[in-house]
Amino acid sequence: MQITPSAKAVLEKRYLMRDAEGRPIETVEDMFRRVADAVAQADAAYGGNVSRSAEEFYQMMTQLEFLPNSPTLMNAGRPLGQLSACFVLPVGDSMEEIFESVKNAALIHKSGGGTGFAFSRLRPKGAAVNSTGGVASGPVSFMRVFNAATEAVKQGGTRRGANMGILRVDHPDILEFIQCKNDTSQITNFNISVGITEAFMQAVEAGQDYDLIHPTTGCVAGRLSARAVLEAIVRSAWQTGEPGIIFLDRLNRDNPIPTQGQIESTNPCGEQPLLPYESCNLGSINLAAHLRRTENGWALDEEHLIQTVHRAVHFLDNVIDINRYPLPQIAETTLASRKIGLGVMGFGDMLLRLGIAYNSTRGVDLAHQIMNLIQTEGHQASARLAEIRGPFPLFRQSVYADATPLRNATVTTIAPTGTLSIIAGVSSGVEPVFAYAYIRNIMDGTQFVETNAILRQTLEEAGICSDALLKEIARQGSLTHVAGIPREIRDVFVCAHDVSPTWHVQMQAAFQAHTDNAVSKTVNFPHSATKEEVEEVYRLAWKLGCKGITIYRDGSRNEQVLNMGTASQTPAAAPAFGTLKPRPRPAVTAGYTEKVRIGCGNLYITVNSDENGICEVFTNTGKSGGCPSQSEATARLVSIAIRSGVDPQEIIHQLKGIRCPSTIRQPGLAVTSCPDAIAKVLEKVWNTQTGETPLPAGSAASGRFCPECGEPLEHEGGCVICRSCGYSRCG
């Protein structure tokens, strides 16, 4: 099999079995063989050919045609054996029920899963608590408890799964919930979404007020303007990317087993609606691997795709049987419905091969065609399994009771595939390619350009490929304004930020039309987007039949690195001699980040700028150790000095050449200490802003920094992903 160096690095770091010293003891092929053999064992209970299934599963994975969710790759055939990505737990309105869920969430996160919660049953802040004579603290306060508990689990070992918190729009505490993550340092282990009802959206359209309902009494507890609440959601999402919205009535319209209760929550990325104690068992087909060359170019290999769909459904159904669930209630509930979620990745790459623009009617039409085929064949595959193995136990209580028996209550889901897409070497989920080229910088000036293979091949065939051109594409983050690229190439090779928000929504709606569950996707906005434009997308998502929507406005978080363009070249004017007071730090900055190897590991240095020039320096040591307090103190003092009008060149002069024993002991390092590294990066940015030298471009990312390696994060597929180390918030 052929995998990229990035894929190999991610697999070695996160997926391969290791010995007591942390050294990998299996190859990538060994990992896939381990998973295939373990999953195929389920066939024995149904009289199937275990060895044949194992070989089919192995070939499917090693050819990168299909990959299951990360827990299956990590844990199949190993003692833990927990193969599900995410779970939904109930949160009842009593102290006993709340802390039972906290305990269960901790056990799930310990096993590597993520959790979704609906806090809508909790009484609002200030409501009477009869058992104690006190008053309730409200859903948001208990979200902080859940956040702290899962954070403690995470700190006790490797990274664990994320959380989803959902509150109905008609809960009396909805405004507090909407704003609870405006401070992005709070409730960091949760994604949050507002559960939107059809009645609410109709009130928005009509400009009417709507009722707030007390969850324990069912009585009207107040009224709010629907448009004002939507504006509050928009304002917070515009500012931070959260909350997302989930259309609850649509989730329940497609609830296959309504006799078991209402769906109130989803997994952390919002694409898998689940009843309490259900789990999601996901996998994704690599669409780019299902193309064939013809005399007229590339074309979809439908027979190959149909074969993979049937094998993938078989694989995922087997996962349900061999899974070791973290709680008995989860095992019972999951086995009763046998929900699976077969999705896709590499759609963006498929479009590139076919010469179809993502933001085009042809692109949307292809989405309909592809997903309709997968949906139809997926249900047929489930029906064939039902003939051999029997339908899911709750089939007679389901909406399918009078139709052809199915093995699985749901079959298709479009999940984010951040880490899986790195392994497969393709675009994530149903997203457009985020960026076509990345420049990795080394402190000594060496630069390594990572380029989308299809773009490189296309440029080579056009006779225009060069290192200089690829660096310019990486610097700009898009092909749109790069000179020398023919229009027919620019029009097809659009990146996420070239696609207008309305096209993002249309594409999501196309996939949603043929998906049992929901679609995880990010609607990317430029930094200049207005709140009105965000609101328009929310309304469009509702009108086009989406089950939820997540947006991210480029640069909406203070920690974000510069994506496109450069900072102002006008430095701040120095104040008169005397007591200096730094000018305030702006709410939004643009920045440049560089990884520098120091004596203790890696130091990530960010230099931010506003309209007046450089305004801030900060550092991040990631997990490398070193002297984080000293480097942070240096960066803070540099920041204050610059905002007070001190000439950056004077700061650079004072810091350059400071020596540290840990650096001196390691020959070949380009810096002599953390302060020296800070000075050299600061100098590089200063020279750029004053026109001395061009700034080496960083990764075209649009998120905060990776908590594991310090590189920028990308927002895509309703989640975040680090292209450098494979970290994903969603597992």
XYZ file of C-alpha atoms in Angstrom:
731
model
C 0.000 0.000 0.000
C 1.029 3.616 -0.550
C 0.514 6.261 2.104
C 1.900 9.758 2.429
C 4.641 10.653 4.924
C 2.046 12.656 6.883
C -0.252 9.632 7.055
C 2.599 7.401 8.204
C 3.513 9.907 10.935
C -0.078 10.142 12.188
C -0.499 6.365 12.227
C 2.754 5.817 14.092
C 1.899 8.461 16.671
C -1.754 7.616 17.311
C -2.822 4.235 15.981
C -0.104 1.593 15.969
C 0.403 -0.723 18.936
C 3.380 0.196 21.104
C 5.600 -1.549 23.605
C 6.198 -0.442 27.197
C 8.819 2.069 26.003
C 6.371 3.617 23.527
C 7.976 2.134 20.386
C 5.624 0.918 17.601
C 5.457 -2.891 17.478
C 3.281 -3.177 14.372
C 3.453 -1.793 10.852
C 0.603 0.025 9.112
C -0.223 -3.193 7.259
C -0.177 -5.070 10.573
C -2.695 -2.577 11.995
C -5.106 -3.105 9.111
C -4.676 -6.881 9.377
C -5.384 -6.701 13.127
C -8.579 -4.705 12.515
C -9.757 -6.862 9.594
C -9.240 -10.138 11.479
C -10.995 -8.853 14.599
C -14.020 -7.419 12.786
C -14.424 -10.509 10.592
C -14.827 -12.705 13.689
C -18.457 -11.596 13.948
C -19.242 -13.675 10.843
C -18.752 -16.890 12.816
C -22.026 -16.361 14.688
C -23.937 -16.286 11.395
C -22.225 -19.138 9.578
C -20.167 -16.793 7.423
C -16.709 -17.279 5.949
C -14.487 -15.485 8.465
C -11.261 -15.736 6.470
C -12.867 -14.451 3.273
C -14.421 -11.473 5.065
C -11.126 -10.713 6.786
C -9.351 -10.593 3.433
C -12.046 -8.372 1.881
C -11.907 -5.992 4.843
C -8.099 -5.933 4.720
C -7.985 -5.167 1.008
C -10.638 -2.461 1.362
C -8.652 -0.675 4.069
C -5.141 -1.117 2.632
C -6.368 0.205 -0.719
C -7.724 3.180 1.280
C -11.183 2.631 -0.220
C -12.873 2.640 3.192
C -11.751 3.444 6.727
C -13.721 2.984 9.968
C -13.771 5.586 12.732
C -10.598 6.062 14.762
C -11.549 3.959 17.835
C -12.031 0.928 15.588
C -8.587 1.362 14.023
C -7.026 1.901 17.435
C -8.808 -0.722 19.503
C -10.057 -3.603 17.318
C -8.180 -6.771 18.218
C -6.787 -5.197 21.396
C -7.811 -5.688 25.046
C -9.817 -2.445 25.325
C -12.004 -3.337 22.345
C -14.115 -0.163 22.500
C -14.864 0.637 18.839
C -17.560 3.336 18.948
C -16.740 6.963 18.285
C -19.444 8.648 20.327
C -22.384 8.188 22.662
C -25.378 10.118 23.932
C -26.185 10.114 27.635
C -29.379 11.331 29.328
C -29.289 14.229 31.788
C -32.242 14.122 34.145
C -33.448 16.862 36.472
C -32.168 15.505 39.762
C -28.803 15.598 41.428
C -28.616 11.798 41.330
C -29.339 11.647 37.587
C -26.935 14.488 36.775
C -23.990 12.955 38.582
C -24.779 9.487 37.270
C -24.312 10.987 33.803
C -21.097 12.689 34.931
C -19.768 9.315 36.111
C -20.816 7.556 32.908
C -19.306 10.315 30.774
C -15.988 9.886 32.580
C -16.039 6.136 31.889
C -16.800 6.743 28.213
C -14.024 9.310 27.825
C -11.635 6.926 29.570
C -12.441 4.389 26.839
C -11.706 6.932 24.110
C -15.265 7.951 23.184
C -17.013 11.303 22.984
C -20.384 12.193 24.472
C -23.449 14.194 23.608
C -25.895 15.646 26.141
C -29.185 17.483 26.062
C -29.487 19.787 29.055
C -33.035 20.770 28.148
C -34.667 18.763 30.963
C -32.855 20.727 33.683
C -34.917 23.387 35.451
C -33.847 26.969 34.749
C -31.623 29.104 36.938
C -33.519 30.394 39.986
C -36.252 27.763 39.887
C -37.277 26.264 43.217
C -35.699 22.998 44.392
C -38.338 21.480 46.682
C -36.081 18.848 48.241
C -33.687 21.440 49.671
C -35.713 24.618 49.683
C -33.021 26.227 47.546
C -32.932 27.398 43.953
C -31.550 25.729 40.838
C -28.300 26.914 39.277
C -29.413 26.115 35.721
C -28.094 24.049 32.787
C -24.993 26.150 32.054
C -23.649 25.676 35.588
C -23.911 21.897 35.213
C -22.261 22.039 31.815
C -19.240 23.414 33.660
C -19.330 20.367 35.954
C -19.362 18.003 32.962
C -16.598 20.030 31.335
C -14.378 19.803 34.423
C -14.956 16.057 34.777
C -14.029 15.251 31.186
C -11.058 17.608 31.394
C -9.795 15.648 34.402
C -10.052 12.409 32.434
C -8.201 13.959 29.512
C -5.431 15.206 31.791
C -5.008 11.724 33.166
C -3.872 10.208 29.883
C -4.025 10.728 26.177
C -6.549 12.959 24.465
C -10.137 11.873 24.856
C -13.282 12.587 22.932
C -15.174 15.854 22.823
C -18.647 16.724 24.151
C -21.764 18.147 22.597
C -24.131 20.240 24.705
C -27.600 21.014 23.336
C -30.317 23.207 24.805
C -33.768 23.677 23.290
C -34.454 27.160 22.001
C -37.593 27.319 24.146
C -35.726 26.683 27.433
C -35.908 29.713 29.772
C -32.077 29.852 30.045
C -31.498 29.913 26.295
C -29.847 33.353 26.189
C -27.299 32.396 28.846
C -26.580 29.195 26.931
C -26.079 31.020 23.629
C -23.461 33.287 25.197
C -21.741 30.755 27.477
C -18.767 30.271 25.131
C -18.283 33.891 24.087
C -15.295 33.672 26.415
C -13.410 31.008 24.463
C -11.383 30.022 27.527
C -14.539 28.611 29.144
C -16.268 25.242 28.681
C -13.483 24.233 26.300
C -14.365 20.525 26.128
C -17.792 21.205 24.639
C -19.198 21.996 21.266
C -22.567 23.653 21.815
C -25.660 23.819 19.628
C -29.088 25.351 20.037
C -31.935 22.912 19.450
C -34.151 24.801 17.001
C -37.832 23.943 16.501
C -39.966 24.483 13.408
C -42.277 26.698 15.468
C -39.326 28.921 16.361
C -38.229 29.317 12.738
C -41.788 30.099 11.696
C -41.900 32.780 14.415
C -38.633 34.177 13.042
C -40.115 34.370 9.562
C -43.259 36.053 10.878
C -41.412 38.417 13.220
C -43.302 37.057 16.250
C -42.549 36.273 19.871
C -42.479 32.658 21.012
C -43.075 30.851 24.309
C -40.376 29.715 26.732
C -41.406 26.447 28.399
C -40.467 25.427 31.943
C -39.070 21.889 31.433
C -40.411 20.403 34.647
C -43.889 21.940 34.695
C -44.532 22.310 30.975
C -45.939 25.770 31.663
C -45.115 28.936 29.763
C -42.267 30.653 31.619
C -41.944 33.746 29.453
C -41.805 35.015 25.880
C -38.986 36.248 23.692
C -38.692 37.767 20.260
C -37.729 34.942 17.902
C -35.739 37.305 15.710
C -33.889 38.713 18.726
C -32.891 35.214 19.840
C -31.747 34.295 16.339
C -29.728 37.518 16.256
C -28.101 36.514 19.561
C -27.169 33.109 18.088
C -25.784 34.801 14.986
C -23.812 37.333 17.012
C -22.088 34.647 19.107
C -21.419 32.396 16.124
C -20.003 35.329 14.162
C -17.725 36.103 17.094
C -16.519 32.609 18.021
C -17.967 29.984 15.661
C -20.406 28.795 18.349
C -23.156 27.881 18.960
C -24.143 25.746 16.022
C -27.789 24.981 15.448
C -29.617 21.660 15.274
C -33.111 21.426 13.799
C -34.647 19.130 16.404
C -37.993 18.561 14.704
C -36.201 17.327 11.592
C -34.118 14.893 13.611
C -37.327 13.465 15.041
C -39.142 13.501 11.713
C -36.547 10.967 10.575
C -36.311 9.131 13.914
C -36.622 5.495 12.801
C -37.863 4.262 16.203
C -40.100 7.004 17.662
C -41.573 4.471 20.108
C -38.282 4.631 22.009
C -38.547 8.361 22.672
C -37.602 11.737 21.237
C -34.120 12.466 19.929
C -32.744 15.335 21.998
C -29.019 15.233 21.314
C -26.300 14.208 18.891
C -22.673 13.198 18.945
C -20.087 16.014 19.381
C -19.993 17.026 15.715
C -23.752 16.978 15.260
C -24.062 14.490 12.415
C -25.353 11.486 14.381
C -28.667 11.960 16.226
C -28.956 9.364 18.971
C -31.370 8.303 21.680
C -29.992 8.073 25.230
C -27.390 5.289 25.569
C -27.040 4.769 21.831
C -23.609 4.810 20.202
C -22.416 5.790 16.760
C -20.405 3.346 14.712
C -19.056 5.208 11.721
C -16.961 4.658 8.635
C -16.213 6.562 5.454
C -15.775 5.620 1.812
C -12.935 7.349 -0.016
C -14.655 8.615 -3.165
C -11.360 9.585 -4.780
C -10.381 5.901 -4.768
C -13.466 5.010 -6.832
C -12.519 6.749 -10.051
C -11.135 5.093 -13.156
C -9.251 6.454 -16.119
C -11.020 6.413 -19.460
C -10.095 7.606 -22.918
C -11.856 10.860 -22.069
C -10.309 11.320 -18.634
C -11.513 10.302 -15.178
C -14.959 8.810 -14.455
C -16.839 7.319 -11.495
C -16.452 3.543 -11.210
C -19.994 2.758 -10.070
C -19.510 -1.005 -9.833
C -16.482 -0.563 -7.620
C -18.337 1.946 -5.427
C -21.345 -0.361 -5.046
C -19.053 -3.225 -4.038
C -17.370 -1.046 -1.410
C -20.729 0.133 -0.033
C -21.873 -3.459 0.524
C -18.599 -4.485 2.137
C -18.560 -1.374 4.329
C -22.108 -2.004 5.600
C -21.087 -5.593 6.372
C -17.993 -4.315 8.204
C -19.904 -1.770 10.303
C -22.604 -4.272 11.235
C -19.879 -6.617 12.443
C -18.398 -3.823 14.561
C -21.643 -3.661 16.542
C -21.305 -7.348 17.452
C -17.643 -7.418 18.487
C -17.672 -4.042 20.260
C -16.931 -3.933 23.997
C -19.263 -1.210 25.192
C -18.309 0.912 28.204
C -21.735 0.537 29.877
C -24.312 -2.313 29.876
C -27.104 0.165 28.997
C -25.171 1.229 25.906
C -24.698 -2.368 24.775
C -28.409 -3.112 25.197
C -29.619 0.034 23.417
C -27.108 -0.136 20.560
C -27.814 -3.803 19.846
C -31.549 -3.080 19.792
C -31.314 -0.525 16.957
C -27.967 -1.483 15.342
C -27.482 2.002 13.881
C -24.495 2.482 11.610
C -23.265 5.590 9.841
C -21.619 5.095 6.448
C -20.271 8.339 5.026
C -17.728 9.630 2.541
C -14.453 11.499 2.262
C -12.402 12.681 -0.688
C -15.372 14.315 -2.416
C -13.353 17.487 -2.992
C -10.552 15.471 -4.614
C -13.057 13.580 -6.743
C -14.351 16.881 -8.130
C -10.812 17.960 -8.991
C -10.166 14.738 -10.935
C -13.427 15.169 -12.815
C -12.713 18.826 -13.586
C -15.834 20.033 -11.748
C -15.862 23.117 -9.539
C -17.166 22.630 -6.008
C -19.160 25.861 -6.257
C -21.145 24.876 -9.313
C -24.453 23.295 -10.254
C -22.526 20.322 -11.693
C -20.827 19.855 -8.329
C -24.125 19.906 -6.426
C -25.703 17.540 -8.973
C -22.832 15.097 -8.540
C -23.340 15.212 -4.767
C -26.971 14.197 -5.270
C -25.963 11.403 -7.647
C -23.189 9.968 -5.476
C -25.049 10.049 -2.179
C -28.274 8.727 -3.694
C -26.307 5.729 -4.975
C -24.663 5.136 -1.594
C -27.980 5.526 0.240
C -29.811 3.127 -2.091
C -27.090 0.496 -2.120
C -26.463 0.895 1.611
C -30.081 0.085 2.397
C -29.976 -2.861 0.004
C -26.866 -4.153 1.728
C -28.586 -3.825 5.110
C -31.628 -5.683 3.752
C -29.415 -8.550 2.515
C -27.806 -8.815 5.928
C -31.273 -8.905 7.477
C -32.131 -11.926 5.327
C -29.181 -13.817 6.822
C -28.865 -12.364 10.303
C -32.351 -11.040 10.982
C -33.538 -7.409 11.224
C -32.595 -5.155 14.103
C -34.571 -6.235 17.230
C -36.778 -3.131 17.312
C -37.696 -3.417 13.641
C -41.388 -4.155 14.318
C -41.595 -1.025 16.476
C -39.910 1.122 13.835
C -41.167 3.207 10.932
C -39.993 0.380 8.630
C -42.350 -2.212 10.134
C -44.389 -2.614 6.938
C -41.442 -2.425 4.562
C -38.475 -4.647 3.675
C -36.670 -5.707 6.868
C -33.368 -3.940 7.533
C -30.460 -5.027 9.667
C -29.735 -1.460 10.757
C -32.129 1.303 11.886
C -29.941 3.894 10.123
C -27.282 3.298 7.499
C -25.783 6.600 6.330
C -24.140 9.540 8.099
C -21.739 12.214 6.830
C -19.134 12.568 9.569
C -16.020 14.743 9.691
C -12.994 12.729 8.640
C -10.132 14.978 9.692
C -7.652 12.338 10.827
C -8.994 9.618 8.516
C -8.612 11.895 5.501
C -4.959 12.498 6.444
C -4.453 8.719 6.521
C -6.167 8.340 3.144
C -4.388 11.402 1.740
C -7.602 13.050 0.533
C -9.902 15.971 1.284
C -12.034 15.792 4.418
C -15.655 14.568 4.316
C -17.757 16.531 1.829
C -15.667 19.678 2.202
C -13.767 21.416 -0.570
C -10.003 21.231 -0.280
C -9.054 23.584 2.542
C -5.677 24.598 1.119
C -3.660 23.288 -1.818
C -0.190 24.002 -0.506
C 1.412 24.400 2.900
C 4.828 25.779 3.695
C 6.602 24.248 6.661
C 9.222 26.639 8.016
C 12.445 25.776 9.778
C 14.294 28.468 11.689
C 17.406 28.302 9.538
C 15.343 29.444 6.575
C 14.692 26.039 5.059
C 11.172 25.680 3.704
C 9.306 22.546 2.713
C 6.232 22.869 0.477
C 3.487 20.262 0.874
C 1.230 20.316 -2.186
C -2.053 18.680 -3.138
C -1.013 15.863 -5.477
C -3.797 16.514 -7.989
C -2.885 20.190 -8.242
C 0.797 19.411 -8.689
C -0.007 16.899 -11.440
C -2.331 19.378 -13.167
C 0.267 22.164 -13.070
C 2.951 19.797 -14.352
C 0.740 18.702 -17.250
C 0.153 22.370 -18.040
C 3.935 22.945 -17.987
C 3.783 25.670 -15.320
C 4.701 23.870 -12.091
C 7.573 25.383 -10.110
C 8.646 25.736 -6.485
C 8.112 29.485 -6.710
C 4.553 29.039 -7.949
C 3.704 26.517 -5.236
C 5.115 28.803 -2.555
C 3.026 31.668 -3.862
C -0.108 29.486 -3.762
C 0.721 28.571 -0.163
C 1.376 32.202 0.727
C -1.929 33.414 -0.660
C -3.891 30.389 0.530
C -5.763 30.221 -2.784
C -5.145 30.057 -6.523
C -7.634 32.840 -7.229
C -5.173 35.725 -7.526
C -1.967 33.869 -8.367
C -0.561 35.108 -11.648
C 0.271 32.677 -14.424
C -2.395 30.041 -13.697
C -4.928 29.508 -16.525
C -8.509 30.341 -15.656
C -9.743 26.822 -16.403
C -7.477 25.567 -13.597
C -8.329 28.377 -11.153
C -12.056 27.816 -11.647
C -11.827 24.134 -10.680
C -9.189 24.323 -7.945
C -11.187 26.403 -5.488
C -10.442 26.142 -1.777
C -12.825 26.417 1.164
C -12.511 30.196 1.366
C -13.156 30.635 -2.372
C -16.572 29.002 -1.999
C -19.364 31.379 -1.051
C -21.394 30.438 2.036
C -24.515 29.812 -0.052
C -22.686 27.215 -2.140
C -21.485 25.542 1.073
C -25.093 25.258 2.246
C -26.348 24.021 -1.125
C -23.729 21.274 -1.080
C -24.627 20.281 2.467
C -28.315 20.157 1.540
C -27.546 17.944 -1.473
C -25.863 15.327 0.703
C -28.525 15.687 3.407
C -31.273 14.805 0.900
C -29.856 11.251 0.683
C -28.595 10.664 4.224
C -30.442 8.894 7.060
C -28.804 10.888 9.798
C -27.187 14.295 9.354
C -24.240 15.961 7.637
C -21.279 17.430 9.485
C -19.898 20.378 7.556
C -18.425 23.803 8.164
C -19.681 26.835 6.266
C -16.597 29.015 5.911
C -16.933 32.808 5.969
C -14.258 35.383 5.213
C -13.215 37.654 8.038
C -15.125 40.514 6.414
C -18.451 38.672 6.587
C -21.283 40.479 8.336
C -23.699 39.141 10.913
C -26.460 39.591 8.340
C -24.670 37.194 5.999
C -24.386 34.609 8.767
C -28.098 34.914 9.500
C -28.886 34.484 5.804
C -27.012 31.155 5.821
C -28.939 29.942 8.877
C -32.224 30.729 7.191
C -31.080 29.097 3.950
C -30.043 25.913 5.769
C -33.538 25.695 7.245
C -35.237 26.324 3.908
C -33.092 23.762 2.049
C -33.765 20.938 4.508
C -30.496 20.708 6.445
C -30.637 19.145 9.910
C -28.094 21.524 11.390
C -25.468 24.073 10.449
C -22.033 25.088 11.717
C -20.259 28.248 10.592
C -16.787 29.627 11.105
C -15.755 33.170 10.217
C -12.092 33.350 9.336
C -10.136 35.194 12.011
C -13.008 35.260 14.500
C -10.809 34.109 17.372
C -8.004 36.176 18.769
C -5.578 33.294 18.702
C -5.865 32.738 14.982
C -2.884 32.962 12.664
C -2.918 35.036 9.512
C -4.659 33.308 6.671
C -4.433 35.658 3.768
C -2.813 39.011 3.165
C -0.310 40.879 5.337
C -0.458 43.302 8.184
C -0.186 47.018 7.850
C 3.294 48.275 7.231
C 2.848 51.362 9.340
C 4.408 50.959 12.806
C 2.879 52.631 15.803
C 4.110 56.098 16.607
C 6.132 56.395 19.813
C 4.653 58.507 22.578
C 6.465 61.445 24.156
C 9.238 60.753 26.675
C 8.026 59.991 30.169
C 5.745 57.378 31.699
C 4.688 54.945 28.995
C 1.296 53.317 28.775
C 0.700 50.574 26.233
C -2.113 51.052 23.773
C -4.913 48.522 24.278
C -4.637 45.124 22.651
C -7.117 44.978 19.774
C -9.898 42.396 19.773
C -8.829 40.997 16.401
C -5.266 40.560 15.162
C -3.523 38.877 12.278
C -0.389 36.881 12.889
C 2.532 34.743 11.765
C 3.582 31.581 13.602
C 6.879 29.737 13.327
C 8.118 26.528 14.931
C 11.666 26.820 16.247
C 13.755 23.938 17.541
C 15.331 24.827 20.868
C 17.429 22.846 23.282
C 14.354 21.490 25.087
C 12.231 20.652 22.060
C 10.077 22.983 19.972
C 9.015 26.545 20.663
C 6.079 28.019 18.712
C 6.380 31.781 18.356
C 3.500 33.949 17.145
C 3.836 37.603 16.200
C 0.481 39.385 15.868
C -0.227 42.693 14.136
C -3.067 45.180 13.931
C -3.629 48.239 11.772
C -0.618 49.941 13.419
C 1.853 47.117 12.914
C 3.236 44.572 15.396
C 1.252 44.571 18.623
C 1.848 41.266 20.366
C 4.202 38.321 20.721
C 3.351 35.062 22.464
C 4.879 31.623 22.738
C 3.728 28.033 23.135
C 5.961 25.139 24.089
C 3.365 22.457 23.307
C 4.410 19.242 25.042
C 8.116 19.742 24.529
C 8.954 21.015 27.994
C 11.488 23.779 28.233
C 10.981 26.980 30.222
C 7.429 28.056 29.344
C 7.179 30.637 32.123
C 10.388 32.386 31.058
C 9.518 32.451 27.368
C 5.983 33.624 28.179
C 7.348 36.401 30.411
C 9.735 37.501 27.668
C 6.899 37.543 25.130
C 4.626 39.547 27.438
C 7.265 42.162 28.116
C 8.024 42.416 24.398
C 4.304 42.898 23.699
C 3.923 45.661 26.268
C 7.091 47.393 25.080
C 5.969 47.398 21.439
C 2.483 48.687 22.278
C 4.167 51.400 24.364
C 6.091 52.617 21.334
C 9.483 51.006 21.858
C 11.261 50.443 18.561
C 11.111 46.677 17.769
C 14.671 46.874 16.481
C 15.856 47.892 19.942
C 14.075 44.886 21.449
C 15.567 42.588 18.816
C 19.050 43.969 19.538
C 18.681 43.316 23.270
C 17.389 39.739 22.931
C 19.507 38.391 20.090
C 22.454 36.318 21.187
C 21.276 35.512 24.724
C 22.573 32.015 25.439
C 21.018 29.050 27.240
C 22.951 25.965 28.442
C 20.408 23.506 26.963
C 20.908 25.076 23.525
C 24.673 25.368 23.792
C 24.916 21.636 24.562
C 23.257 20.771 21.239
C 25.348 21.779 18.237
C 23.600 22.624 14.985
C 20.687 24.598 16.459
C 19.910 27.875 14.715
C 19.156 29.696 17.966
C 21.041 30.145 21.232
C 18.030 30.457 23.583
C 14.288 31.080 23.732
C 14.800 34.890 23.835
C 17.129 34.597 20.841
C 14.467 32.623 18.957
C 11.829 35.241 19.814
C 14.136 37.991 18.560
C 14.830 36.241 15.262
C 11.151 35.594 14.486
C 10.276 39.154 15.527
C 13.029 40.441 13.241
C 11.696 38.392 10.351
C 8.200 39.877 10.734
C 9.553 43.405 11.268
C 11.647 43.213 8.109
C 8.574 42.103 6.202
C 6.438 44.970 7.420
C 9.144 47.501 6.633
C 9.710 46.045 3.192
C 13.085 44.472 3.854
C 12.271 40.800 3.147
C 9.184 38.723 2.205
C 7.535 36.824 5.034
C 7.570 33.056 4.652
C 3.959 31.972 4.613
C 2.644 29.701 7.240
C 0.014 27.054 6.889
C -3.230 28.292 5.446
C -5.198 27.528 8.545
C -8.175 29.154 10.134
C -8.224 28.049 13.737
C -6.408 28.187 16.993
C -3.217 26.332 17.708
C -2.993 22.585 18.118
C -2.738 21.691 21.829
C -0.338 18.866 21.018
C 2.124 20.314 18.523
C 1.391 24.055 18.429
C 0.673 24.207 14.685
C -2.427 26.031 13.398
C -5.761 24.217 13.339
C -8.170 24.074 10.427
C -11.938 24.337 10.823
C -13.584 21.866 8.496
C -16.253 19.182 8.564
C -17.833 20.620 11.688
C -14.645 19.937 13.615
C -10.997 21.033 13.841
C -7.959 19.195 12.533
C -4.217 19.679 12.728
C -2.535 18.735 9.462
C 0.846 18.468 11.140
C 0.224 15.831 13.804
C -3.286 14.547 13.089
C -4.906 15.950 16.226
C -8.661 16.247 15.910
C -11.059 17.583 18.498
C -13.546 14.965 17.342
C -11.414 11.892 17.788
